[in-house]
Amino acid sequence: MVQPAAVLVRARGLTRRFGNRTAVEALSLEVARGEVVALLGPNGAGKTTTMRMLAGLLAPDEGTVEFEGVPAGAGVTPAMRRRIGLLTESPGLWDRLSVEANLLTYARLYELPDPRRRVADALSQFGLLDRAADQAATLSKGMKQKLAIARTLLHDPALVLLDEPTAGLDPAMARSVRDLVRDIRTEGRAVLIATHNLDEAERVADRIAVLQGRLVALDTAAALRRSLFGARVRVVLAGTTGDGAVAFAEAARHGGARQVEVSDGVLLCTVDNADADTPSIVASLVAAGARVRSVSDERVPLEEVYLKLVGEDPLAGPGGAPSADGSRHEEVRDDR
Amino acid sequence: MTADALVSPTRVLALLRKESQDLLRSRAAVLPGLMTLLALAVPFVIAIGVPIITGEPLSSDDDVKKGLDLARHYWPDAASLSGEALVQAFFFQQFLMMVLLVPVTGSMALAAHSIIGEKQARTLEPLLATPLTTADLLVTKVLAALLPALVMEAVATGLYFAGMALLGERGVAAALATPRTALLLFVLGPLFTFIALLVVVIASSRTNDARGAQQFGTFVVIPIVAVMIAQGTGAFWLTVPVVLAAAGALAVIAVVLLWFGVAIFERERILTRWK
């Protein structure tokens, strides 16, 4: 559980409907200072709606938002918006204006002291100084995104909401954005990042929230793996191929594995506690005559965790969608 | 966290600077200026060109005579003028309304695109995520269209009077330089322009079709055209008290309209429904 004093934004039971469609249902979420939470979910899962509610652009139909301990009432107030930075899905730049003028307008809208100085600092920080006088329209997609991020952080927001910050960026640019997110966290700000990029989520986020209309899971990536797949140990046997390894599966079970999958000289053992069970499994295998070449923790890809949470086949229609009581999804409690 | 004013001069000015930079880089901005210049030529063609081409003075026309009688009655400054000078003064007086009208119609395109343009360029969402209030946004969008209109109006007025002084009969320009004219140009004109543009900006916030928004503005132009026609036919004359009363009424309408515009501005609908 996040320490109460550290919580920057707290959403309780947020629900938002558009006509008959419920985009977000009973969402409760906390983001602490110095924490990055990744918001994952399929298209239409309510990620952008959640971002917009937290940014004060949409008022929730039900539920409350508390920002820095202050209830936002029916929605986030303009005064609160001064402390929030939102990177929208599209960069949203004024194409005919220069890079500098784009930032300067926002610096003035936020009524920052010495806006020119602040903009010069941002241009320098984001490597945009040499493009300052160029029209935003002339920038590459990556540079536009950089400028949009610079705009998002211009007023030093305490809560940073990033909607698909690396979508369409080349790997180098995406990496620099991830580095930036880590820097933001180091500065003690709270970051909520909506993304489809699971690798990115795992790299930058302290906790992962899986959304599918309602909150399906919220925890660290490791805890989500543990909850859904248990701890897994991968044992590679030397000189054992094909069905030869099957003979040692029983030895692994005897050593403490709850479940063993065998494939071509490899035993994939599901255990309750990797630290306690691994030595006894290895000892049991060695006693049974196996030649153990390597032992490592098996890390289930986050993709598998995610697909298990949201329903494995996105093309299968509403099978993955939450039912009225949300019972078809495994709820993973935040146990931090 | 501090409370935010309904309208902040700092925020309005910030966005206004952006609007002016954007406008200066837009080629379409030249069009209203050209329209104004073309429209200004019309009274000169009628009051000075037609009598030269036809060889007949306009003062011989019965309808014009009727208008002149009215002008003599309400407009003592022009009463001392005689013959063609009075006709010219009468015509230039009638077309003075056009100096108000043309820049407004030119600026309507700007106003019509104001909210719709931001939405289409996807710049509205980050903008609405700032402390900018709805009143800030509406006021700025109206001012962004109004200020170029007023500049055009001032330039047009200068050219109009210079044209009268250079091409018209002696005393015509001086007869028009009255407090009534000043009230029309500098009080009634800007107020009317503000209201017309506010209507278009409000319409721009309610529809995603710029042409549709612009059509709302055309409705606002109808009364001014009606006044032009009424004055031309001698049915009505805008006296100083009438102009002052109209200015007072327009000021009230402007405030009520702004309140109404803020009340019906739906941030959420714009963000979630418009494509």
Coordinates of C-alpha atoms in Angstrom, one line a residue:
Chain A
M1 CA 0.0 0.0 0.0
V2 CA 1.3 3.5 -0.8
Q3 CA 2.0 5.5 2.3
P4 CA -0.8 8.1 2.8
A5 CA 1.6 11.1 3.1
A6 CA 3.3 10.2 -0.2
V7 CA 0.1 10.0 -2.2
L8 CA -0.1 12.8 -4.7
V9 CA -3.3 11.9 -6.5
R10 CA -6.0 9.5 -5.2
A11 CA -8.9 8.5 -7.4
R12 CA -11.8 6.7 -5.7
G13 CA -14.5 4.9 -7.6
L14 CA -14.2 6.9 -10.7
T15 CA -16.9 6.1 -13.2
R16 CA -17.4 7.8 -16.6
R17 CA -20.1 7.0 -19.0
F18 CA -20.6 8.2 -22.6
G19 CA -24.3 7.6 -23.4
N20 CA -25.0 3.9 -22.7
R21 CA -21.3 3.0 -22.8
T22 CA -19.3 2.9 -19.6
A23 CA -15.8 3.9 -20.4
V24 CA -14.4 3.7 -16.9
E25 CA -16.0 2.0 -14.0
A26 CA -15.3 2.3 -10.3
L27 CA -11.6 3.0 -10.8
S28 CA -9.6 3.5 -7.6
L29 CA -6.0 4.4 -8.0
E30 CA -3.3 6.2 -6.1
V31 CA -0.1 7.6 -7.4
A32 CA 2.6 8.6 -5.0
R33 CA 5.3 11.2 -5.3
G34 CA 8.4 9.7 -6.9
E35 CA 6.4 6.9 -8.4
V36 CA 5.7 5.8 -12.0
V37 CA 2.5 3.9 -12.6
A38 CA 1.9 2.4 -16.1
L39 CA -1.6 2.2 -17.3
L40 CA -2.0 -0.8 -19.6
G41 CA -5.1 -1.9 -21.4
P42 CA -6.5 -2.7 -24.9
N43 CA -7.8 0.0 -27.2
G44 CA -11.0 1.5 -25.7
A45 CA -10.1 0.2 -22.2
G46 CA -10.5 3.7 -20.7
K47 CA -6.9 4.8 -20.4
T48 CA -7.3 8.2 -22.1
T49 CA -10.6 8.8 -20.3
T50 CA -8.8 8.1 -17.0
M51 CA -6.0 10.5 -18.0
R52 CA -8.6 13.2 -18.9
M53 CA -10.4 12.8 -15.6
L54 CA -7.2 13.1 -13.7
A55 CA -6.2 16.1 -15.7
G56 CA -9.5 17.8 -15.1
L57 CA -10.7 17.7 -18.7
L58 CA -13.5 15.3 -18.0
A59 CA -15.6 15.3 -14.9
P60 CA -16.3 11.8 -13.5
D61 CA -20.0 10.7 -13.3
E62 CA -19.2 9.0 -10.0
G63 CA -16.3 8.9 -7.7
T64 CA -13.8 11.5 -6.5
V65 CA -10.3 12.7 -7.2
E66 CA -8.1 14.0 -4.4
F67 CA -5.1 16.0 -5.5
E68 CA -2.4 16.7 -2.9
G69 CA -4.9 15.9 -0.2
V70 CA -7.5 18.4 -1.5
P71 CA -10.7 16.9 -2.8
A72 CA -11.4 18.1 -6.4
G73 CA -15.2 18.0 -6.0
A74 CA -16.9 17.5 -9.3
G75 CA -13.6 17.6 -11.1
V76 CA -10.1 18.9 -11.1
T77 CA -10.1 22.7 -10.7
P78 CA -8.1 25.2 -12.9
A79 CA -5.9 25.8 -9.8
M80 CA -5.1 22.1 -9.6
R81 CA -4.3 22.1 -13.4
R82 CA -1.3 24.3 -12.6
R83 CA 0.2 21.3 -10.8
I84 CA -0.6 18.8 -13.5
G85 CA 1.2 18.2 -16.8
L86 CA -0.7 16.3 -19.5
L87 CA 1.0 14.9 -22.6
T88 CA -1.9 14.2 -25.0
E89 CA -1.9 11.3 -27.5
S90 CA -1.2 13.7 -30.3
P91 CA 1.5 16.4 -29.7
G92 CA -1.0 19.2 -30.3
L93 CA 1.5 21.8 -31.5
W94 CA 0.7 25.0 -33.3
D95 CA 2.3 24.2 -36.6
R96 CA 2.7 27.7 -37.9
L97 CA 4.4 28.9 -34.7
S98 CA 8.0 28.5 -33.9
V99 CA 9.2 25.9 -31.4
E100 CA 10.0 28.7 -29.0
A101 CA 6.7 30.5 -29.5
N102 CA 4.8 27.2 -28.8
L103 CA 6.6 26.9 -25.4
L104 CA 6.4 30.6 -24.7
T105 CA 2.7 30.6 -25.1
Y106 CA 2.3 27.9 -22.5
A107 CA 4.8 29.5 -20.2
R108 CA 2.6 32.6 -20.2
L109 CA -0.6 30.6 -19.9
Y110 CA 0.8 29.1 -16.7
E111 CA 1.8 32.6 -15.7
L112 CA 5.4 31.4 -15.0
P113 CA 7.8 34.1 -13.8
D114 CA 10.5 35.0 -16.4
P115 CA 8.9 32.8 -19.1
R116 CA 11.6 33.4 -21.7
R117 CA 14.2 32.1 -19.3
R118 CA 12.1 29.1 -18.5
V119 CA 11.6 28.4 -22.2
A120 CA 15.3 28.8 -22.9
D121 CA 16.1 26.3 -20.1
A122 CA 13.5 23.8 -21.5
L123 CA 14.9 24.2 -25.1
S124 CA 18.3 23.5 -23.8
Q125 CA 17.2 20.5 -21.6
F126 CA 15.4 18.9 -24.6
G127 CA 18.1 19.6 -27.2
L128 CA 15.8 21.9 -29.1
L129 CA 17.9 25.1 -28.9
D130 CA 19.1 25.0 -32.5
R131 CA 15.5 24.5 -33.7
A132 CA 14.0 27.2 -31.5
A133 CA 13.2 29.6 -34.4
D134 CA 11.9 26.8 -36.8
Q135 CA 8.2 26.3 -37.3
A136 CA 6.8 23.4 -35.4
A137 CA 5.5 21.9 -38.7
T138 CA 9.1 21.4 -39.9
L139 CA 10.0 19.1 -37.0
S140 CA 10.3 15.3 -37.3
K141 CA 7.7 13.2 -35.5
G142 CA 10.2 12.5 -32.7
M143 CA 11.2 16.1 -32.3
K144 CA 7.5 17.1 -32.2
Q145 CA 7.0 14.6 -29.4
K146 CA 10.1 16.0 -27.6
L147 CA 8.6 19.5 -27.9
A148 CA 5.3 18.3 -26.6
I149 CA 7.0 16.6 -23.6
A150 CA 9.0 19.8 -23.0
R151 CA 5.7 21.7 -23.0
T152 CA 4.2 19.2 -20.5
L153 CA 7.0 19.7 -18.0
L154 CA 7.4 23.4 -18.6
H155 CA 5.6 24.4 -15.4
D156 CA 7.2 21.8 -13.2
P157 CA 4.0 19.8 -12.6
A158 CA 3.8 17.6 -9.5
L159 CA 1.7 15.0 -11.5
V160 CA 2.8 14.1 -15.0
L161 CA 0.3 12.3 -17.2
L162 CA 1.8 10.8 -20.3
D163 CA -0.5 9.3 -22.9
E164 CA 1.4 7.1 -25.3
P165 CA 4.6 9.1 -24.9
T166 CA 6.8 6.9 -27.2
A167 CA 4.2 5.9 -29.8
G168 CA 5.8 6.2 -33.2
L169 CA 9.2 7.1 -32.0
D170 CA 12.4 5.4 -33.1
P171 CA 14.2 3.3 -30.5
A172 CA 16.8 5.9 -29.6
M173 CA 14.2 8.6 -29.1
A174 CA 11.9 6.2 -27.2
R175 CA 14.8 5.4 -24.9
S176 CA 15.5 9.0 -24.2
V177 CA 11.9 9.5 -23.3
R178 CA 12.1 6.6 -20.9
D179 CA 15.3 8.1 -19.4
L180 CA 13.4 11.3 -19.0
V181 CA 10.5 9.5 -17.2
R182 CA 13.1 8.1 -14.8
D183 CA 14.5 11.5 -14.2
I184 CA 11.0 12.9 -13.5
R185 CA 10.5 10.2 -10.9
T186 CA 13.9 11.0 -9.3
E187 CA 12.7 14.6 -8.9
G188 CA 9.9 13.3 -6.7
R189 CA 7.0 13.8 -9.2
A190 CA 4.3 11.3 -9.7
V191 CA 4.0 9.9 -13.2
L192 CA 1.1 8.0 -14.8
I193 CA 1.9 6.7 -18.2
A194 CA -0.6 5.1 -20.6
T195 CA 1.0 2.8 -23.0
H196 CA 0.6 -0.2 -25.2
N197 CA 4.3 -0.9 -25.0
L198 CA 4.6 -3.6 -22.3
D199 CA 8.4 -3.6 -22.4
E200 CA 8.4 0.1 -21.8
A201 CA 5.9 -0.3 -18.9
E202 CA 8.1 -2.8 -17.3
R203 CA 11.3 -0.7 -17.7
V204 CA 10.0 2.5 -16.3
A205 CA 7.0 1.7 -14.0
D206 CA 7.1 0.9 -10.3
R207 CA 3.6 -0.4 -10.6
I208 CA 1.4 -1.6 -13.4
A209 CA -2.3 -0.9 -13.6
V210 CA -4.2 -3.0 -16.1
L211 CA -7.4 -1.4 -17.1
Q212 CA -10.3 -2.8 -19.1
G213 CA -13.1 -0.5 -18.3
R214 CA -12.5 -1.3 -14.7
L215 CA -9.2 -1.9 -12.9
V216 CA -8.2 -5.5 -13.5
A217 CA -4.9 -5.4 -11.7
L218 CA -2.6 -3.1 -9.9
D219 CA 0.8 -4.1 -8.6
T220 CA 4.5 -4.4 -9.4
A221 CA 5.3 -6.5 -12.5
A222 CA 7.0 -9.1 -10.3
A223 CA 3.9 -9.4 -8.0
L224 CA 1.6 -9.7 -11.0
R225 CA 3.8 -12.6 -12.4
R226 CA 3.8 -14.2 -9.0
S227 CA 0.1 -14.0 -8.6
L228 CA -0.8 -15.3 -12.0
F229 CA 2.0 -17.8 -12.7
G230 CA 3.8 -18.4 -9.4
A231 CA 7.6 -18.4 -9.2
R232 CA 9.2 -20.4 -11.9
V233 CA 12.7 -21.9 -12.0
R234 CA 14.3 -23.0 -15.3
V235 CA 16.7 -26.0 -15.0
V236 CA 18.8 -26.9 -18.1
L237 CA 20.1 -30.4 -18.0
A238 CA 23.3 -31.4 -19.8
G239 CA 23.4 -34.4 -22.1
T240 CA 19.7 -35.0 -21.9
T241 CA 17.6 -34.4 -25.0
G242 CA 14.0 -35.1 -26.0
D243 CA 12.0 -37.3 -23.7
G244 CA 15.1 -38.0 -21.6
A245 CA 14.3 -35.1 -19.4
V246 CA 10.8 -36.4 -18.7
A247 CA 12.4 -39.0 -16.4
F248 CA 13.7 -36.3 -14.2
A249 CA 10.4 -34.4 -13.8
E250 CA 9.4 -36.7 -11.0
A251 CA 12.7 -35.9 -9.2
A252 CA 12.0 -32.2 -9.5
R253 CA 8.5 -32.7 -8.0
H254 CA 10.1 -34.7 -5.2
G255 CA 12.4 -31.8 -4.6
G256 CA 9.6 -29.3 -4.2
A257 CA 8.3 -28.3 -7.6
R258 CA 4.5 -27.9 -7.7
Q259 CA 4.3 -28.3 -11.4
V260 CA 7.0 -29.2 -14.0
E261 CA 6.9 -28.6 -17.7
V262 CA 9.5 -30.5 -19.8
S263 CA 10.9 -29.6 -23.2
D264 CA 14.0 -30.7 -24.9
G265 CA 16.4 -31.0 -21.9
V266 CA 14.8 -28.2 -20.0
L267 CA 12.6 -28.4 -16.8
L268 CA 10.4 -25.5 -16.1
C269 CA 9.5 -25.8 -12.4
T270 CA 6.7 -23.9 -10.7
V271 CA 7.5 -23.4 -7.1
D272 CA 6.0 -21.7 -4.1
N273 CA 9.2 -20.0 -3.0
A274 CA 12.2 -19.9 -5.4
D275 CA 14.8 -19.2 -2.7
A276 CA 13.7 -22.1 -0.5
D277 CA 12.7 -24.7 -3.2
T278 CA 15.5 -24.3 -5.8
P279 CA 18.3 -25.9 -3.8
S280 CA 16.2 -28.9 -2.9
I281 CA 15.0 -29.4 -6.5
V282 CA 18.7 -29.3 -7.7
A283 CA 19.7 -31.7 -5.0
S284 CA 16.9 -34.1 -5.9
L285 CA 17.8 -33.9 -9.6
V286 CA 21.5 -34.5 -8.9
A287 CA 20.6 -37.4 -6.7
A288 CA 18.5 -38.9 -9.5
G289 CA 21.5 -38.7 -11.8
A290 CA 20.7 -35.6 -13.7
R291 CA 23.6 -33.4 -14.8
V292 CA 22.5 -29.8 -14.1
R293 CA 24.1 -27.3 -16.5
S294 CA 22.3 -24.1 -15.4
V295 CA 19.6 -22.9 -13.1
S296 CA 17.8 -19.6 -13.4
D297 CA 14.6 -17.8 -12.4
E298 CA 12.1 -18.1 -15.2
R299 CA 10.7 -14.7 -15.9
V300 CA 7.3 -14.8 -17.6
P301 CA 7.1 -12.1 -20.2
L302 CA 4.8 -9.3 -19.1
E303 CA 2.9 -9.9 -22.3
E304 CA 1.7 -13.2 -21.0
V305 CA 0.7 -11.6 -17.7
Y306 CA -1.1 -8.9 -19.6
L307 CA -2.9 -11.3 -22.0
K308 CA -4.0 -13.5 -19.1
L309 CA -5.4 -10.5 -17.4
V310 CA -7.3 -8.9 -20.3
G311 CA -8.3 -12.1 -22.1
E312 CA -5.9 -13.8 -24.5
D313 CA -7.5 -13.2 -27.8
P314 CA -8.3 -9.6 -28.5
L315 CA -10.0 -10.5 -31.8
A316 CA -12.4 -12.9 -29.9
G317 CA -14.7 -9.9 -29.2
P318 CA -16.1 -9.0 -25.9
G319 CA -14.8 -12.2 -24.2
G320 CA -12.1 -10.1 -22.5
A321 CA -14.4 -7.3 -21.5
P322 CA -15.4 -7.2 -17.8
S323 CA -18.8 -8.5 -16.8
A324 CA -21.1 -6.4 -14.7
D325 CA -19.5 -7.7 -11.5
G326 CA -16.0 -7.9 -13.0
S327 CA -15.9 -11.5 -12.0
R328 CA -14.2 -12.9 -15.1
H329 CA -11.0 -11.2 -14.3
E330 CA -8.5 -12.1 -11.6
E331 CA -8.3 -9.3 -9.2
V332 CA -4.7 -8.7 -8.1
R333 CA -4.5 -6.7 -4.9
D334 CA -1.9 -4.1 -4.3
D335 CA 0.2 -5.6 -1.6
R336 CA 2.9 -3.1 -1.5
Chain B
M1 CA -3.4 26.5 -4.8
T2 CA -4.8 29.9 -5.7
A3 CA -8.2 30.7 -7.1
D4 CA -8.2 31.5 -10.8
A5 CA -9.9 34.6 -12.1
L6 CA -12.7 34.1 -14.5
V7 CA -10.8 36.1 -17.1
S8 CA -7.1 36.6 -16.5
P9 CA -5.5 39.4 -18.6
T10 CA -2.1 37.5 -18.5
R11 CA -3.6 34.4 -19.9
V12 CA -5.7 36.3 -22.5
L13 CA -2.7 38.3 -23.6
A14 CA -0.6 35.1 -23.8
L15 CA -3.1 33.4 -26.1
L16 CA -3.7 36.6 -28.0
R17 CA 0.0 36.8 -28.9
K18 CA -0.1 33.3 -30.2
E19 CA -3.2 34.1 -32.2
S20 CA -1.5 37.2 -33.8
Q21 CA 1.6 35.2 -34.6
D22 CA -0.5 32.5 -36.2
L23 CA -2.5 35.1 -38.1
L24 CA 0.6 36.9 -39.5
R25 CA 1.8 33.6 -40.9
S26 CA -1.4 32.8 -42.5
R27 CA -1.9 33.8 -46.2
A28 CA -5.6 33.8 -45.8
A29 CA -5.3 36.8 -43.5
V30 CA -4.8 39.1 -46.5
L31 CA -8.3 38.4 -47.9
P32 CA -10.4 40.5 -45.5
G33 CA -8.1 43.5 -46.2
L34 CA -8.6 43.1 -49.9
M35 CA -12.3 42.7 -49.4
T36 CA -12.4 46.0 -47.4
L37 CA -10.5 47.9 -50.0
L38 CA -12.8 46.7 -52.8
A39 CA -15.9 47.5 -50.8
L40 CA -14.6 51.0 -50.1
A41 CA -14.4 51.7 -53.8
V42 CA -18.2 51.2 -54.2
P43 CA -19.4 54.6 -52.7
F44 CA -16.8 56.5 -54.7
V45 CA -18.0 54.8 -57.9
I46 CA -21.7 55.6 -57.1
A47 CA -21.3 59.2 -55.7
I48 CA -18.5 60.4 -58.1
G49 CA -18.1 57.9 -60.9
V50 CA -21.8 57.4 -61.9
P51 CA -22.6 61.2 -62.5
I52 CA -19.5 61.5 -64.6
I53 CA -20.3 58.4 -66.7
T54 CA -24.1 59.2 -67.1
G55 CA -23.7 63.0 -67.3
E56 CA -26.7 63.3 -64.9
P57 CA -26.3 64.6 -61.4
L58 CA -27.6 62.2 -58.7
S59 CA -29.5 65.1 -57.1
S60 CA -32.1 64.8 -59.8
D61 CA -33.2 61.3 -58.7
D62 CA -36.5 61.4 -56.7
D63 CA -35.4 58.7 -54.2
V64 CA -32.2 60.6 -53.5
K65 CA -34.2 63.8 -53.1
K66 CA -36.2 62.2 -50.4
G67 CA -33.1 61.1 -48.6
L68 CA -31.6 64.5 -48.9
D69 CA -34.6 66.1 -47.2
L70 CA -34.2 63.8 -44.3
A71 CA -30.5 64.5 -44.2
R72 CA -31.1 68.3 -44.1
H73 CA -33.5 67.8 -41.2
Y74 CA -31.3 65.6 -39.0
W75 CA -27.9 66.6 -40.2
P76 CA -27.4 70.3 -39.7
D77 CA -23.6 70.1 -40.6
A78 CA -24.6 69.0 -44.1
A79 CA -27.5 71.3 -44.5
S80 CA -25.2 74.2 -45.7
L81 CA -23.9 72.0 -48.5
S82 CA -25.6 72.4 -51.8
G83 CA -26.2 70.3 -55.0
E84 CA -23.8 67.5 -55.7
A85 CA -21.8 68.1 -52.5
L86 CA -24.9 67.3 -50.4
V87 CA -25.5 64.2 -52.5
Q88 CA -22.0 63.0 -52.1
A89 CA -22.1 63.7 -48.4
F90 CA -25.4 61.8 -48.2
F91 CA -24.0 58.8 -50.0
F92 CA -20.7 58.7 -48.1
Q93 CA -22.8 58.9 -44.9
Q94 CA -24.9 55.9 -46.0
F95 CA -21.9 53.9 -46.9
L96 CA -20.1 54.7 -43.7
M97 CA -22.0 51.7 -42.3
M98 CA -20.1 49.6 -44.8
V99 CA -16.8 50.6 -43.2
L100 CA -18.2 48.9 -40.1
L101 CA -19.6 45.9 -41.9
V102 CA -16.9 44.7 -44.3
P103 CA -14.1 44.2 -41.7
V104 CA -16.7 42.3 -39.5
T105 CA -17.6 39.9 -42.4
G106 CA -13.9 39.5 -43.1
S107 CA -13.1 38.6 -39.5
M108 CA -16.0 36.2 -39.3
A109 CA -13.9 33.5 -41.1
L110 CA -11.3 33.9 -38.4
A111 CA -13.8 33.7 -35.6
A112 CA -15.6 30.7 -37.2
H113 CA -12.3 28.8 -37.3
S114 CA -11.3 29.8 -33.8
I115 CA -12.4 26.8 -31.7
I116 CA -13.0 24.4 -34.7
G117 CA -9.5 25.1 -35.9
E118 CA -7.9 24.3 -32.5
K119 CA -9.9 21.1 -32.4
Q120 CA -9.0 20.0 -35.9
A121 CA -5.3 20.7 -35.3
R122 CA -5.6 18.7 -32.0
T123 CA -4.3 21.7 -30.1
L124 CA -7.4 22.2 -28.0
E125 CA -6.8 19.4 -25.5
P126 CA -3.4 20.5 -24.3
L127 CA -4.7 24.0 -24.2
L128 CA -7.7 23.1 -22.1
A129 CA -5.4 21.2 -19.7
T130 CA -3.9 24.5 -18.7
P131 CA -5.5 26.9 -16.2
L132 CA -7.1 28.7 -19.1
T133 CA -10.8 29.3 -18.3
T134 CA -13.7 29.1 -20.7
A135 CA -14.1 32.8 -20.5
D136 CA -10.4 33.3 -21.2
L137 CA -10.7 31.2 -24.3
L138 CA -13.9 32.8 -25.6
V139 CA -12.7 36.4 -24.9
T140 CA -9.3 35.7 -26.6
K141 CA -10.8 34.1 -29.6
V142 CA -13.2 37.1 -30.1
L143 CA -10.4 39.6 -29.5
A144 CA -8.2 37.7 -32.0
A145 CA -10.7 38.3 -34.7
L146 CA -11.9 41.7 -33.4
L147 CA -8.5 43.4 -33.3
P148 CA -7.6 42.8 -36.9
A149 CA -11.2 43.9 -37.8
L150 CA -10.6 47.2 -35.8
V151 CA -7.3 47.8 -37.5
M152 CA -8.9 47.2 -40.9
E153 CA -11.8 49.5 -39.8
A154 CA -9.3 52.3 -38.8
V155 CA -7.4 52.0 -42.0
A156 CA -10.6 51.9 -44.0
T157 CA -11.9 55.0 -42.2
G158 CA -8.6 56.8 -43.0
L159 CA -8.8 55.8 -46.6
Y160 CA -12.5 56.7 -46.8
F161 CA -12.0 60.3 -45.5
A162 CA -8.8 60.7 -47.5
G163 CA -10.7 59.6 -50.6
M164 CA -13.6 62.1 -49.8
A165 CA -11.1 64.9 -49.3
L166 CA -9.3 64.2 -52.5
L167 CA -12.1 63.2 -54.9
G168 CA -15.2 64.7 -53.4
E169 CA -16.7 68.1 -53.5
R170 CA -15.4 70.8 -51.1
G171 CA -16.8 70.5 -47.6
V172 CA -18.0 66.9 -47.9
A173 CA -15.3 65.3 -45.7
A174 CA -15.6 68.0 -43.1
A175 CA -19.4 67.5 -43.0
L176 CA -18.9 63.9 -42.2
A177 CA -16.3 64.5 -39.5
T178 CA -18.9 64.8 -36.7
P179 CA -19.3 63.4 -33.2
R180 CA -22.0 61.1 -34.6
T181 CA -19.5 59.6 -37.1
A182 CA -17.0 59.2 -34.3
L183 CA -19.6 57.4 -32.2
L184 CA -20.5 55.2 -35.1
L185 CA -17.0 54.3 -35.9
F186 CA -15.4 54.1 -32.5
V187 CA -18.2 53.0 -30.2
L188 CA -21.0 51.4 -32.1
G189 CA -18.8 49.7 -34.6
P190 CA -16.5 47.9 -32.2
L191 CA -19.4 46.9 -30.0
F192 CA -21.3 45.5 -32.9
T193 CA -18.2 43.8 -34.2
F194 CA -17.6 42.2 -30.8
I195 CA -21.1 40.9 -30.6
A196 CA -21.1 39.5 -34.1
L197 CA -17.7 37.8 -33.6
L198 CA -18.8 36.5 -30.2
V199 CA -21.8 34.9 -31.7
V200 CA -19.6 33.2 -34.3
V201 CA -17.1 32.0 -31.7
I202 CA -19.9 30.6 -29.6
A203 CA -21.3 28.9 -32.7
S204 CA -17.7 27.7 -33.4
S205 CA -17.7 26.1 -30.0
R206 CA -21.0 24.3 -30.7
T207 CA -20.5 22.9 -34.2
N208 CA -17.6 21.2 -36.0
D209 CA -18.4 23.0 -39.2
A210 CA -16.8 26.4 -39.7
R211 CA -19.2 27.3 -42.5
G212 CA -22.1 26.6 -40.2
A213 CA -20.6 28.8 -37.5
Q214 CA -20.0 31.6 -40.0
Q215 CA -23.7 31.6 -41.0
F216 CA -24.7 32.5 -37.4
G217 CA -22.7 35.7 -37.9
T218 CA -24.6 36.6 -41.0
F219 CA -27.7 36.8 -38.9
V220 CA -26.1 39.4 -36.7
V221 CA -25.2 41.4 -39.8
I222 CA -28.8 41.6 -40.9
P223 CA -29.8 44.5 -38.5
I224 CA -27.0 46.7 -39.7
V225 CA -27.9 46.1 -43.3
A226 CA -31.5 47.0 -42.4
V227 CA -30.3 50.2 -40.8
M228 CA -28.4 51.0 -44.0
I229 CA -31.4 50.4 -46.1
A230 CA -33.7 52.3 -43.8
Q231 CA -31.4 55.3 -43.9
G232 CA -31.0 55.1 -47.6
T233 CA -34.8 55.1 -48.2
G234 CA -35.3 58.0 -45.7
A235 CA -37.3 55.8 -43.4
F236 CA -34.9 56.2 -40.5
W237 CA -32.0 58.3 -39.4
L238 CA -29.3 57.3 -36.8
T239 CA -29.1 60.4 -34.5
V240 CA -26.6 60.8 -31.7
P241 CA -29.1 59.8 -29.0
V242 CA -30.1 56.8 -31.0
V243 CA -26.5 55.8 -31.5
L244 CA -25.8 56.2 -27.8
A245 CA -28.8 54.2 -26.8
A246 CA -27.9 51.5 -29.3
A247 CA -24.3 51.4 -27.9
G248 CA -25.7 51.0 -24.3
A249 CA -27.9 48.2 -25.4
L250 CA -25.1 46.5 -27.3
A251 CA -22.8 46.7 -24.3
V252 CA -25.4 44.9 -22.2
I253 CA -26.0 42.3 -25.0
A254 CA -22.2 41.7 -25.2
V255 CA -21.9 40.9 -21.5
V256 CA -25.0 38.7 -21.5
L257 CA -23.8 36.9 -24.6
L258 CA -20.3 36.3 -23.0
W259 CA -22.0 34.8 -20.0
F260 CA -24.2 32.7 -22.2
G261 CA -21.3 31.5 -24.3
V262 CA -19.4 30.4 -21.1
A263 CA -22.5 28.7 -19.8
I264 CA -23.1 26.6 -22.9
F265 CA -19.4 25.9 -23.7
E266 CA -19.0 22.2 -23.3
R267 CA -15.3 21.3 -22.9
E268 CA -16.1 17.6 -22.6
R269 CA -18.4 17.4 -25.6
I270 CA -15.7 19.2 -27.7
L271 CA -13.0 16.8 -26.6
T272 CA -15.0 13.6 -26.8
R273 CA -17.5 14.0 -29.7
W274 CA -15.7 16.1 -32.3
K275 CA -13.6 14.3 -34.8

